[in-house]
mmCIF file of C-alpha atoms and ligand atoms in Angstrom:
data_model
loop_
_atom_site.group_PDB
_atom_site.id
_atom_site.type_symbol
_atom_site.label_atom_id
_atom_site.label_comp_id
_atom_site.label_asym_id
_atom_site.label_seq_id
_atom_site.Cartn_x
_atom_site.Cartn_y
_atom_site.Cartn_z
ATOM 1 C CA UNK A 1 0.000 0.000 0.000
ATOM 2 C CA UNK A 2 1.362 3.452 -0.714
ATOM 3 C CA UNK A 3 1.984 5.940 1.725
ATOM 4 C CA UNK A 4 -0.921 8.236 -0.171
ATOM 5 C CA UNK A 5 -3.268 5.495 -0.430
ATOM 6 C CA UNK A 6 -6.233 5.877 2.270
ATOM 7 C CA UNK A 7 -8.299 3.423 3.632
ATOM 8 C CA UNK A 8 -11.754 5.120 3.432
ATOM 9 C CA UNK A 9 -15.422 3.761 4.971
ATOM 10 C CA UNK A 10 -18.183 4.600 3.336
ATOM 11 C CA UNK A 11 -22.016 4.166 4.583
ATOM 12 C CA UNK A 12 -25.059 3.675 3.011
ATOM 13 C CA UNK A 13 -22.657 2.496 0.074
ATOM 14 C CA UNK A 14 -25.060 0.250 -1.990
ATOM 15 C CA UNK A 15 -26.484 2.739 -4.234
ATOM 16 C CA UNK A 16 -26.848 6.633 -4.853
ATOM 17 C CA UNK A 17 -24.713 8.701 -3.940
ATOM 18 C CA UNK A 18 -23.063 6.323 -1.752
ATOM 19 C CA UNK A 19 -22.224 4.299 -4.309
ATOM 20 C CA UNK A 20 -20.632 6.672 -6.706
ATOM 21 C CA UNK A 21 -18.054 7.208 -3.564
ATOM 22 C CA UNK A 22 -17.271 3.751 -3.737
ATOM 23 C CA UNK A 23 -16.591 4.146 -7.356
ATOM 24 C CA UNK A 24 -14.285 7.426 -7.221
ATOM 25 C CA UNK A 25 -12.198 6.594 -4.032
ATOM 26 C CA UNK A 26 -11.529 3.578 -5.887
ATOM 27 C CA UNK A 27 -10.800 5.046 -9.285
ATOM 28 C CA UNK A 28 -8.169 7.411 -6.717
ATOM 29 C CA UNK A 29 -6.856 4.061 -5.869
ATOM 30 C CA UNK A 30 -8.089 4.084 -2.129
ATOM 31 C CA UNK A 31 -9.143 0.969 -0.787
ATOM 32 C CA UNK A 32 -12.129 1.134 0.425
ATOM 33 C CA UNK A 33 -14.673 -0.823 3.092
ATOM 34 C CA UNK A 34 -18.313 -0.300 2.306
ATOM 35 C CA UNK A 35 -21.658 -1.112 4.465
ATOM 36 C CA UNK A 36 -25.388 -0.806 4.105
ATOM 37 C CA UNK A 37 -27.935 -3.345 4.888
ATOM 38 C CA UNK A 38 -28.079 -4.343 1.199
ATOM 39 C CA UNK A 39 -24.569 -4.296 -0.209
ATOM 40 C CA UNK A 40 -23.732 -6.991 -1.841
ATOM 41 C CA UNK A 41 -19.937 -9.102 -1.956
ATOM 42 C CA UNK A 42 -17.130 -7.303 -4.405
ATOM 43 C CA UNK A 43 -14.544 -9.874 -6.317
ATOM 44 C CA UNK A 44 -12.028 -6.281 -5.585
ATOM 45 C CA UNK A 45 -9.554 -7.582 -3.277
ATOM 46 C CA UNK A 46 -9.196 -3.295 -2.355
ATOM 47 C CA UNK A 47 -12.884 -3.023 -1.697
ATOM 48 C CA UNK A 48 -14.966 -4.760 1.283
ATOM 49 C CA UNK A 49 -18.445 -4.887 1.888
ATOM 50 C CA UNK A 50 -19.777 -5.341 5.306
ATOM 51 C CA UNK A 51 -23.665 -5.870 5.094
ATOM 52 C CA UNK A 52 -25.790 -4.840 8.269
ATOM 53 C CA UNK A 53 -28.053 -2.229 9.792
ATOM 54 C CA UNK A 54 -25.992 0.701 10.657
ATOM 55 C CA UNK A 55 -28.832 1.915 13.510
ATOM 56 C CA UNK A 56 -27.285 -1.110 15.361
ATOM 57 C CA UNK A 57 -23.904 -0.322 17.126
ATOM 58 C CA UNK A 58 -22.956 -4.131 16.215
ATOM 59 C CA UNK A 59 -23.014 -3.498 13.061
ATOM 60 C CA UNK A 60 -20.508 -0.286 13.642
ATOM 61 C CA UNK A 61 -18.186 -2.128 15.423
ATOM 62 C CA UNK A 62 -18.344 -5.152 12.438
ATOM 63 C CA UNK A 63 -17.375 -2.167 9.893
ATOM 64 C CA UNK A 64 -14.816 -0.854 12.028
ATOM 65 C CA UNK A 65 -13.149 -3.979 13.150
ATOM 66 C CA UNK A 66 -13.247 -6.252 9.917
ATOM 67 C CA UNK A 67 -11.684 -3.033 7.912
ATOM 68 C CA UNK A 68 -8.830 -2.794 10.021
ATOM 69 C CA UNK A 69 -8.213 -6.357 10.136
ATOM 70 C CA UNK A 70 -8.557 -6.612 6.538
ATOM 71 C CA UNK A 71 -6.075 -2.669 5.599
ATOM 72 C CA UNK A 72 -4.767 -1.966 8.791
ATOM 73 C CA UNK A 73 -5.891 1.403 9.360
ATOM 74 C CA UNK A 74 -9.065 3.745 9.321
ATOM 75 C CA UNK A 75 -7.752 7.088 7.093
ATOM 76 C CA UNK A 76 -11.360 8.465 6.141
ATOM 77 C CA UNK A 77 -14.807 8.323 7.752
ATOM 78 C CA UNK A 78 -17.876 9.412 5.157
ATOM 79 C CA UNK A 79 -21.113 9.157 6.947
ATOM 80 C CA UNK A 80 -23.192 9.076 4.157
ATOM 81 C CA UNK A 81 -26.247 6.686 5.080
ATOM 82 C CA UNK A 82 -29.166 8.480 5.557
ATOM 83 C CA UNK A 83 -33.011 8.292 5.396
ATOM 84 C CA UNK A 84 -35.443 11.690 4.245
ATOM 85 C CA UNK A 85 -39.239 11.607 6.056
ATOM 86 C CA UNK A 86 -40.681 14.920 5.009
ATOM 87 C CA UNK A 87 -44.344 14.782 6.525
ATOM 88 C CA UNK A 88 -46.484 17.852 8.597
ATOM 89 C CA UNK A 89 -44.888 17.739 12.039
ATOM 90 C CA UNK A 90 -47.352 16.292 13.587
ATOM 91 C CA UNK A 91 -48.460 13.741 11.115
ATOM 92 C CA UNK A 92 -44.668 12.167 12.227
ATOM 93 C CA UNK A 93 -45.038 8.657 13.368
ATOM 94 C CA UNK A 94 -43.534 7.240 16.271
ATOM 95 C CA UNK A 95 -42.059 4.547 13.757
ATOM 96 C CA UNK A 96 -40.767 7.402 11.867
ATOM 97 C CA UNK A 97 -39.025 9.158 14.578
ATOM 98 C CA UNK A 98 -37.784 5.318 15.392
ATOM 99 C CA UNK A 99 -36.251 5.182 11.975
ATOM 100 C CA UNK A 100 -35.127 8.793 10.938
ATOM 101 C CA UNK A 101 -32.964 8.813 14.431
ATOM 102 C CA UNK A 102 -31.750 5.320 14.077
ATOM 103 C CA UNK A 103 -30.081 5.925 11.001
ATOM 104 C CA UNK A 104 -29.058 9.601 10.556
ATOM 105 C CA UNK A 105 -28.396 9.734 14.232
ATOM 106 C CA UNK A 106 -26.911 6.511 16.026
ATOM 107 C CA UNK A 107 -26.045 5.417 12.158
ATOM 108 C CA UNK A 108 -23.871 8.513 12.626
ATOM 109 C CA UNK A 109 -22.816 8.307 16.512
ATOM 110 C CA UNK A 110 -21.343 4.447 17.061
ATOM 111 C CA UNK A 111 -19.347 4.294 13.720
ATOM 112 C CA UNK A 112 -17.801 6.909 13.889
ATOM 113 C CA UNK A 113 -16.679 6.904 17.961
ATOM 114 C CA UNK A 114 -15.433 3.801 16.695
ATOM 115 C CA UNK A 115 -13.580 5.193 13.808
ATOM 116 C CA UNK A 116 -12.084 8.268 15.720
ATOM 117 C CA UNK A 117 -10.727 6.188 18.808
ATOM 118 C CA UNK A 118 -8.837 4.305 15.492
ATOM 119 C CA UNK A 119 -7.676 7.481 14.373
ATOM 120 C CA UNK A 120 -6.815 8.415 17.547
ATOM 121 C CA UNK A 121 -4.185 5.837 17.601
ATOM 122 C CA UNK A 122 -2.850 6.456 14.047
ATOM 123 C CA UNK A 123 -2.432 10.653 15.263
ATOM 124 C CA UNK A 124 -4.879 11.241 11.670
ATOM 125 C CA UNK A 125 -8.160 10.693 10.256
ATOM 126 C CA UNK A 126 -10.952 12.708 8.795
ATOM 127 C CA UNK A 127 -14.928 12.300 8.929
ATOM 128 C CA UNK A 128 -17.061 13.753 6.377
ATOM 129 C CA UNK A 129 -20.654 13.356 6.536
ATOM 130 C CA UNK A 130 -23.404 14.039 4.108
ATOM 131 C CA UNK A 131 -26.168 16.283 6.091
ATOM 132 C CA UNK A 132 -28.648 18.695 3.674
ATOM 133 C CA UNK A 133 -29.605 22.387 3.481
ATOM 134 C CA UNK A 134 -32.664 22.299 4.411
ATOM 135 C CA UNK A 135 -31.179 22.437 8.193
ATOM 136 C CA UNK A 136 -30.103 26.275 7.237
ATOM 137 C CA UNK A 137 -33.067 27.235 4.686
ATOM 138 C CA UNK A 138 -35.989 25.655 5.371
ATOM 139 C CA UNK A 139 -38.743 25.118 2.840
ATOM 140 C CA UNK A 140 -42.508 25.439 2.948
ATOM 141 C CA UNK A 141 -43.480 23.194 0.100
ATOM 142 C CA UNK A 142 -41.000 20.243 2.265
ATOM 143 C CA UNK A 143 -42.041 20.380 5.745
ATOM 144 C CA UNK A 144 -39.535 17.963 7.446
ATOM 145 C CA UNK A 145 -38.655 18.877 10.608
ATOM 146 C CA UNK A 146 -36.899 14.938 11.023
ATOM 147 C CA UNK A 147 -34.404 15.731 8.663
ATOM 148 C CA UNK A 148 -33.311 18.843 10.333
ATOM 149 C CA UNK A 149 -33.529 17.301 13.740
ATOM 150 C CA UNK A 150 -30.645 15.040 12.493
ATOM 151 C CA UNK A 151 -28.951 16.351 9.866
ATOM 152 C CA UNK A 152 -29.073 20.317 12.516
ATOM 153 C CA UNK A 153 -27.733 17.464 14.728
ATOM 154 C CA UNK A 154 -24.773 16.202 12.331
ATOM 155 C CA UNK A 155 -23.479 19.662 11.226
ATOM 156 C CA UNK A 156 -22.944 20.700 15.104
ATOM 157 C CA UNK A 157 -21.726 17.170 15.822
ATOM 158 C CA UNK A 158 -19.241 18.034 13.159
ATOM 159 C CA UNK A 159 -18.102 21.629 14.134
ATOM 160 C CA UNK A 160 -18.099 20.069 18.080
ATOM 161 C CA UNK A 161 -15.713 16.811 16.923
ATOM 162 C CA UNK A 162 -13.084 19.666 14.720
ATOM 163 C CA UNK A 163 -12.426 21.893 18.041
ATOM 164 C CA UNK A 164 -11.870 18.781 20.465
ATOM 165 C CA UNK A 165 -9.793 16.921 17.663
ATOM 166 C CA UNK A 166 -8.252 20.044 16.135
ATOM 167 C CA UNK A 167 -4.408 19.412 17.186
ATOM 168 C CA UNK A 168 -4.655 15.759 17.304
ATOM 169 C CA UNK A 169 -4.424 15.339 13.178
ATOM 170 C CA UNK A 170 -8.284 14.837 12.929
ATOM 171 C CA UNK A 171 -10.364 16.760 10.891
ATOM 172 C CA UNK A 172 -14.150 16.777 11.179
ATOM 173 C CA UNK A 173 -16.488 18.247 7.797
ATOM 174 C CA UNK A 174 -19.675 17.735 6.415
ATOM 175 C CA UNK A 175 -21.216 18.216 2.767
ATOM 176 C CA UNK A 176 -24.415 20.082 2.581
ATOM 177 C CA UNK A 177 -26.426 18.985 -0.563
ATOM 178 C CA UNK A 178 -29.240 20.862 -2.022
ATOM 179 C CA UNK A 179 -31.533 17.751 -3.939
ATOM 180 C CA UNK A 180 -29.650 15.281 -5.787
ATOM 181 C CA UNK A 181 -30.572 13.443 -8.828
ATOM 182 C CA UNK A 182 -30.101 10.084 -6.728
ATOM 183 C CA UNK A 183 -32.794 6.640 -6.190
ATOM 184 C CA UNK A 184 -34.247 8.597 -3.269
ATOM 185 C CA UNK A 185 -35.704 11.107 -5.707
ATOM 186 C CA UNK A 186 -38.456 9.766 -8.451
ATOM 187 C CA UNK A 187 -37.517 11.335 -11.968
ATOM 188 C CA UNK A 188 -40.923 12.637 -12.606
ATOM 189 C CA UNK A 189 -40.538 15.103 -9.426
ATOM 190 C CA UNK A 190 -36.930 16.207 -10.445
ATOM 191 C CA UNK A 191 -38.438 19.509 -12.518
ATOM 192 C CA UNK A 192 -40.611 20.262 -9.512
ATOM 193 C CA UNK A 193 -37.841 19.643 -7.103
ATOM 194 C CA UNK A 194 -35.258 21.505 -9.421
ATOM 195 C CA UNK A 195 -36.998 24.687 -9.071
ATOM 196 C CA UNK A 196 -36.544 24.543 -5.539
ATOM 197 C CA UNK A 197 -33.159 25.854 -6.010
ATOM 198 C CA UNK A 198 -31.958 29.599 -6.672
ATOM 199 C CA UNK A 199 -30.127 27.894 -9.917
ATOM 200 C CA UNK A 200 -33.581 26.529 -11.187
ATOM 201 C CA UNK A 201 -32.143 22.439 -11.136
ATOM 202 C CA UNK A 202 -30.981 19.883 -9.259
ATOM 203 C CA UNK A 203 -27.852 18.687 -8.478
ATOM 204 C CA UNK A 204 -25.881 15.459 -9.600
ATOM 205 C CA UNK A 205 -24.310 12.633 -7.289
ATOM 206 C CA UNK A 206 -21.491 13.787 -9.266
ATOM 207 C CA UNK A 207 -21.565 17.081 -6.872
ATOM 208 C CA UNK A 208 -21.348 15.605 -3.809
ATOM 209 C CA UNK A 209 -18.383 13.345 -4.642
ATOM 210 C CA UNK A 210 -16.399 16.275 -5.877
ATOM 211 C CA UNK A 211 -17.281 17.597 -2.656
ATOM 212 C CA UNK A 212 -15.824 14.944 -0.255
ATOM 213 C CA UNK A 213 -12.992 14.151 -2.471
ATOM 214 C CA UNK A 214 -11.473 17.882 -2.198
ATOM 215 C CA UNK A 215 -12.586 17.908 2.070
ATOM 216 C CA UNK A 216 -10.761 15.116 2.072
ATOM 217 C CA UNK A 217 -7.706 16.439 0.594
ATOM 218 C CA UNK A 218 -8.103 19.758 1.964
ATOM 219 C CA UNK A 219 -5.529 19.376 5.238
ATOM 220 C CA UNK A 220 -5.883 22.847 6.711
ATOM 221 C CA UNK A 221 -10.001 22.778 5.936
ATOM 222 C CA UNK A 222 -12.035 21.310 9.217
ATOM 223 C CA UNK A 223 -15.179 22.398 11.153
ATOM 224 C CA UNK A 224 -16.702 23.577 6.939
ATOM 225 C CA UNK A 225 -19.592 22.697 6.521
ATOM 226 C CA UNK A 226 -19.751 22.744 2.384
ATOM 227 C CA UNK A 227 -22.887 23.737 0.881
ATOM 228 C CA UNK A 228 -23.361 21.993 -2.620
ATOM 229 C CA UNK A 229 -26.874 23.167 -3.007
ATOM 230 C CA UNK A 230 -27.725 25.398 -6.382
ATOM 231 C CA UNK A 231 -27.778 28.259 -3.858
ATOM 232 C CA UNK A 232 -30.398 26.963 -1.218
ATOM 233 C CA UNK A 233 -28.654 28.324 1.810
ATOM 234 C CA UNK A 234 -28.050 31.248 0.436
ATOM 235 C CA UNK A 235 -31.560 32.349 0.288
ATOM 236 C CA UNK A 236 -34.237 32.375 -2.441
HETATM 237 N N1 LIG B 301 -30.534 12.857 -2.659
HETATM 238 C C1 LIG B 301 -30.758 14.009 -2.076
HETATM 239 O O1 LIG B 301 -31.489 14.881 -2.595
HETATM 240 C C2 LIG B 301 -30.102 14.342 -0.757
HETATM 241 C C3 LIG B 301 -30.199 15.645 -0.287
HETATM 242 C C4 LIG B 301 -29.616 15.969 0.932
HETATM 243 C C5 LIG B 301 -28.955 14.998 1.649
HETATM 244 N N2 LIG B 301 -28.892 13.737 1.168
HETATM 245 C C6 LIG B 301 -28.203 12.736 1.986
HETATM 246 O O2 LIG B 301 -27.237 12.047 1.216
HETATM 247 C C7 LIG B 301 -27.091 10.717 1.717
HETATM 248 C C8 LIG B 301 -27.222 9.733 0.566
HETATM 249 O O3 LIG B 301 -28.483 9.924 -0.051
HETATM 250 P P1 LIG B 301 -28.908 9.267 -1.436
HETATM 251 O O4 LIG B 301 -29.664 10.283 -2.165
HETATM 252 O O5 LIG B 301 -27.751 8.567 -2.089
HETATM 253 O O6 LIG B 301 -29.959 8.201 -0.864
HETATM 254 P P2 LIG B 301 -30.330 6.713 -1.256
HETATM 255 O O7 LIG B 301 -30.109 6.481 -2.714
HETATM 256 O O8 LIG B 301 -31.668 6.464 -0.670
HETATM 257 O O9 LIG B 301 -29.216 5.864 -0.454
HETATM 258 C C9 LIG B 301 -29.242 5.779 0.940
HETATM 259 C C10 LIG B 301 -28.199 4.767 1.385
HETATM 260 O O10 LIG B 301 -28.273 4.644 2.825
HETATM 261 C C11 LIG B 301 -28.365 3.266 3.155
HETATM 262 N N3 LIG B 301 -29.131 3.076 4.376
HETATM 263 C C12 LIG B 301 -30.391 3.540 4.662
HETATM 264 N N4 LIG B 301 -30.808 3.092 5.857
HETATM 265 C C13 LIG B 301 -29.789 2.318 6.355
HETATM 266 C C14 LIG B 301 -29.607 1.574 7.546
HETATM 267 N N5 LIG B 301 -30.560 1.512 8.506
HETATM 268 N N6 LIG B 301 -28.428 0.908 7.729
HETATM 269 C C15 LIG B 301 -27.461 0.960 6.781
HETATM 270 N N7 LIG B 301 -27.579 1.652 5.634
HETATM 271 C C16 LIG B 301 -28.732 2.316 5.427
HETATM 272 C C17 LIG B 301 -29.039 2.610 1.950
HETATM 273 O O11 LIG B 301 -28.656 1.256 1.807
HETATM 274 P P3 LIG B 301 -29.560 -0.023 2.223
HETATM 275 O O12 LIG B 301 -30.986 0.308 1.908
HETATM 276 O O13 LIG B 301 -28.950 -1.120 1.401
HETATM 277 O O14 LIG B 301 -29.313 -0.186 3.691
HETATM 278 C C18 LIG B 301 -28.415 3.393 0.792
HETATM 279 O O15 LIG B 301 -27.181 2.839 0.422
HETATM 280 C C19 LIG B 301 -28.184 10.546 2.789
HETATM 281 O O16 LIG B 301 -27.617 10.753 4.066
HETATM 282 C C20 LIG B 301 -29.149 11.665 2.493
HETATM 283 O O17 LIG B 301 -29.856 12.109 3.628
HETATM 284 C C21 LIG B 301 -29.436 13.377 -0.017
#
């Protein structure tokens, strides 16, 4: 393994956006573990899958424990699995809550306490994670007070982990997306969605991975949270 190759985890890694990480770490030639409850076995002897529900700390400490057994090290964190709910507030199921927190939240929490205390040891890492602007610029037409609950959550989370890790050689950032032509968006609402953005369209997956790829390469950049968003959190 080269000195500049990274080992890099990536969640919710079995399709959208997720899965175009996979793809461009690996074209960078980083090897690369992946997890979501779906993935599926790779014959790439620089890419493993772990399968499992990331809402259950097992399955964090699985990740964690059979990528370092298998490279060695934990370089890069990107907590990318997520789930959108966007309901009236009070239409919200219990079951909802139940889902949207185990996921975006302890999905977020267990993996990557586990992935830090790695870093720790190594003196470097980096966590990215994917979070959304709707946490800055809320929308009428997408009432979805779950998703900035979590993602609110992950974007503090992530200035909070920079400061304590600053001088240890960890840095802590977090991609901000506007809406992304990914599977969690239908193509017949794209137009409708698009011109929920100051730049009239959505974004591609494309965005976001040009996103993490330069955080991750950026060493003097931690605590940004990069918005990737057409404008959104600008204003409208
Ligand atoms: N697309 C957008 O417009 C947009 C906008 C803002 C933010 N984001 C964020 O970007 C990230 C990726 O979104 P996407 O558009 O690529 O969504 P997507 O196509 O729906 O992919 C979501 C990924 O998360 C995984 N996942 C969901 N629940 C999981 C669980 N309990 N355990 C493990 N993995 C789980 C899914 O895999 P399995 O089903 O196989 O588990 C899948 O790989 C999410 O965090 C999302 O909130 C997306």
């Amino acid at each position: 393994m080269s000195a500049a190759q990274k080992v890099v985890v990536i969640t919710g890694a079995s399709q959208g956006i997720g899965a175009e990480l996979v793809k461009a770490f690996r074209e960078r030639g980083d090897r690369v573990v992946a997890t979501a409850r779906s993935i599926r076995p790779s014959d790439d002897q620089d890419l493993l899958a772990v399968a499992g529900d990331l809402s259950d700390p097992a399955t964090a400490r699985r990740v964690i424990a059979e990528g370092v057994d298998r490279f060695g090290r934990i370089d890069t964190l990107v907590n990318n699995a997520g789930i959108f709910v966007a309901r009236p507030f009070t239409s919200y199921t219990n079951a909802d809550y139940a889902a949207v927190t185990g996921i975006n939240l302890a999905g977020f929490f267990h993996i990557t306490q586990l992935a830090v205390a790695q870093m720790e040891k190594q003196r470097s890492g980096h966590v990215v994670s994917i979070t959304t602007s709707l946490v800055d610029h809320a929308l009428s037409g997408v009432p979805s007070v779950l998703a900035s609950l979590t993602k609110g959550g992950l974007n503090a989370a992530t200035r909070s982990l920079a400061i304590e890790y600053a001088r240890t050689g960890i840095r802590a950032n977090a991609v901000s997306p506007g809406i992304i032509k990914s599977p969690m968006h239908a193509p017949e609402t794209h137009a409708a969605l698009g011109a929920l953005h100051p730049m009239g369209h959505m974004g591609e997956m494309r965005d976001i991975v040009d996103a993490v790829l330069y955080l991750d390469s950026a060493p003097f950049v931690t605590g940004e949270i990069l918005h990737v968003d057409g404008g959104q959190s600008a204003g409208h």
